[in-house]
Short mmCIF file of C-alpha atoms in Angstrom, two decimals:
data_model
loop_
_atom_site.label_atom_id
_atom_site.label_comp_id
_atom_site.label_asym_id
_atom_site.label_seq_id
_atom_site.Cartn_x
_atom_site.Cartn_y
_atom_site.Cartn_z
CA UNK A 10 1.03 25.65 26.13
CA UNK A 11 2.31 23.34 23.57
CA UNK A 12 2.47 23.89 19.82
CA UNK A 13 0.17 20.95 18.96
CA UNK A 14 -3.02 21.55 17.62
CA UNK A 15 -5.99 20.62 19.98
CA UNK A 16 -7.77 17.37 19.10
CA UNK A 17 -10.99 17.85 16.92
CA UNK A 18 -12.81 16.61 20.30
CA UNK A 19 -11.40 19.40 22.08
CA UNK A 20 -13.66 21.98 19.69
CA UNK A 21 -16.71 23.11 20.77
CA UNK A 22 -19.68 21.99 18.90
CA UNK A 23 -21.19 24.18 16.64
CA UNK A 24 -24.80 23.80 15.27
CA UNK A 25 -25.16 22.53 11.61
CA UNK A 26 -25.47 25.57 8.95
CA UNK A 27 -28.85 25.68 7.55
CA UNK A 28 -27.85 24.49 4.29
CA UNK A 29 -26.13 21.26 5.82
CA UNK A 30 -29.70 20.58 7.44
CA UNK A 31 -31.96 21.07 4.50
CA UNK A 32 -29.79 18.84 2.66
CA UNK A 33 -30.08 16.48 5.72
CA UNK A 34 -33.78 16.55 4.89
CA UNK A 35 -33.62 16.15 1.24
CA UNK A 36 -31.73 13.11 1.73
CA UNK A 37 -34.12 11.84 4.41
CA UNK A 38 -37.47 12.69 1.71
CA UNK A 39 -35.09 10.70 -1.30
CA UNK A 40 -34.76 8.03 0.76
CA UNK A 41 -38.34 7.38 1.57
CA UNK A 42 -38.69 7.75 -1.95
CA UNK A 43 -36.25 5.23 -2.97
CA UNK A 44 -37.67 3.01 -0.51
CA UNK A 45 -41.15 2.75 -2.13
CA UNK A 46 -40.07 2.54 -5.62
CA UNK A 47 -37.52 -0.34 -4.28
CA UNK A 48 -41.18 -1.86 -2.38
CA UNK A 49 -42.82 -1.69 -5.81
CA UNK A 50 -40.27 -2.84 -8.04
CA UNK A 51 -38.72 -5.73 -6.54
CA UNK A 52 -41.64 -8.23 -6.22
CA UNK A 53 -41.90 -7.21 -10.06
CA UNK A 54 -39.43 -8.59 -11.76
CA UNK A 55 -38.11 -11.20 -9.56
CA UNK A 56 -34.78 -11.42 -9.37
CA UNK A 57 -33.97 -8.65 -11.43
CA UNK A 58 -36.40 -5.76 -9.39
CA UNK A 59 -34.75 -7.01 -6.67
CA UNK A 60 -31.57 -6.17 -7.79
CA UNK A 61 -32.20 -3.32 -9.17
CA UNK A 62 -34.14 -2.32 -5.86
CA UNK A 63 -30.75 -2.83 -3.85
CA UNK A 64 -28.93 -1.23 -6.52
CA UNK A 65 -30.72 1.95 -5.75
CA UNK A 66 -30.21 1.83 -2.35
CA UNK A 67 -26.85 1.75 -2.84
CA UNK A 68 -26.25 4.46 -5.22
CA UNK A 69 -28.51 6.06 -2.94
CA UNK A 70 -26.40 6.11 0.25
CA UNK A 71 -23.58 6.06 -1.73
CA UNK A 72 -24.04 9.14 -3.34
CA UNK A 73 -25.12 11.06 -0.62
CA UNK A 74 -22.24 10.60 1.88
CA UNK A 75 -19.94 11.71 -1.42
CA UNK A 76 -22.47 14.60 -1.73
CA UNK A 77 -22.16 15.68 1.83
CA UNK A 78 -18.89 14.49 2.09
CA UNK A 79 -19.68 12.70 5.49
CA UNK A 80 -21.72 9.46 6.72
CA UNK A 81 -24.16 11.92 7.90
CA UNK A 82 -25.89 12.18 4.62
CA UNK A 83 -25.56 8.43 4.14
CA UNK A 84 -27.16 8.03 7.69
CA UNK A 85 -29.95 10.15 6.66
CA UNK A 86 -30.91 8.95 3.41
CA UNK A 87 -31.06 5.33 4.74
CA UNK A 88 -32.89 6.30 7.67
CA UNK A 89 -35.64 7.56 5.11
CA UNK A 90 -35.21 4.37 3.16
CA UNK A 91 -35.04 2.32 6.30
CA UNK A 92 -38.22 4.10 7.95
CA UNK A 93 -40.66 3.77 4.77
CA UNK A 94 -39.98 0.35 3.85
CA UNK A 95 -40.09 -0.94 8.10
CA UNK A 96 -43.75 0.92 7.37
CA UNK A 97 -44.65 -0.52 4.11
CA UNK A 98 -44.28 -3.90 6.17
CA UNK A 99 -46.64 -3.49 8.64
CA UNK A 100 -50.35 -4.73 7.71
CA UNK A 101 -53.81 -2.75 8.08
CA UNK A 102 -56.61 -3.51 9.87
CA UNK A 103 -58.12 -4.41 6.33
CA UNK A 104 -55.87 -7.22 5.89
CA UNK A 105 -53.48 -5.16 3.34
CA UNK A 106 -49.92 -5.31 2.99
CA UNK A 107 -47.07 -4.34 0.48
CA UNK A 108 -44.78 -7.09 1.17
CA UNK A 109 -45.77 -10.74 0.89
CA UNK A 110 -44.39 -13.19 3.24
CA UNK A 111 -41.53 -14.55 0.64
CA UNK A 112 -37.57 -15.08 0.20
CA UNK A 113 -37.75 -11.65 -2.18
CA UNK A 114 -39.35 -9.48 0.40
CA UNK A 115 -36.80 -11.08 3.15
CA UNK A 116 -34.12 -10.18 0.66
CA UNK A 117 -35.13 -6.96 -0.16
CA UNK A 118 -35.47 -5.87 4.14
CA UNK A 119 -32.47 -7.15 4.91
CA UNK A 120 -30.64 -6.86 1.92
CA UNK A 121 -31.25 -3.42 1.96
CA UNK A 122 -30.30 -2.54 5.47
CA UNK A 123 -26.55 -4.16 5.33
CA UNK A 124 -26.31 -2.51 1.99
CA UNK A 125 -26.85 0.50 3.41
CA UNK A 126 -24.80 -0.02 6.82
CA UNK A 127 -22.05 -0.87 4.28
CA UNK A 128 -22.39 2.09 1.79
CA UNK A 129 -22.50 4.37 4.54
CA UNK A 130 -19.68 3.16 6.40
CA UNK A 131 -17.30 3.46 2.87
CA UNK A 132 -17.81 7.22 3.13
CA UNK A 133 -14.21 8.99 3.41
CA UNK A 134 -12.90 10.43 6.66
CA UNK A 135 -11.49 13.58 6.36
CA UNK A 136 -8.58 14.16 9.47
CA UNK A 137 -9.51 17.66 11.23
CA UNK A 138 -7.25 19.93 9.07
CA UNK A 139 -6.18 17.72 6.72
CA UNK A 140 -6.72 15.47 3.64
CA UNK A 141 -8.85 12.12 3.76
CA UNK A 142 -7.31 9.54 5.78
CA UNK A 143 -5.95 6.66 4.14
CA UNK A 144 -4.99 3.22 5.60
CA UNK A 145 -1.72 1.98 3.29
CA UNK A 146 -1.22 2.63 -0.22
#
């Protein structure tokens, strides 16, 4: 045996407590919700809803890989965002829609999606039994 300790890999898994999966949830539900107030308030006020639509998307993610101290939370919440507004897209049968075919709603889709790629990817990684790693100084 050596005296190193085993790799993180080498654990078993063990299933997410409960409180780590409501909070999963939660995020998911304020996501969606972030999602259609950024749908509602970025053809607004154009350019300033759209901002301010991104904005919240970021904060969003943002906060909640800080919250759960992981990209998990930051996955989930923009997969809520990600899944309402991919919905909100797609028209009816009675010709209704909640995005017009313009440079905002473009914007605000894909905007949206690499601001939340990159907001989630900024969350800190902690080393197994240690502090958050840190590339330089």
């Amino acid at each position: 045996m050596s005296d190193r300790p085993s790799s993180a890999l080498a654990q078993p898994l063990r299933p997410p407590s409960a409180g780590r999966v409501v909070a999963c949830l939660g995020l998911f539900l304020l996501g969606a919700v972030v999602g259609v107030a950024g749908a509602l308030v970025q053809p607004a006020w154009f350019p300033g809803g759209l901002l301010l639509a991104l904005a919240g998307v970021a904060g969003l993610v943002l906060g909640a890989t800080r919250a759960l101290r992981s990209r998990a939370g930051g996955v989930w919440a923009a997969g809520g965002w990600m899944l309402v507004v991919v919905l909100l897209t797609a028209s009816r049968p009675e010709g209704d829609f909640m995005f017009a075919a313009g440079g905002g709603s473009y914007l605000f889709l894909l905007g949206g999606i690499t601001v939340a790629v990159i907001c989630a990817t900024l969350a800190p990684r902690r080393q197994p039994d240690g502090p958050p790693v840190r590339l330089g100084k």
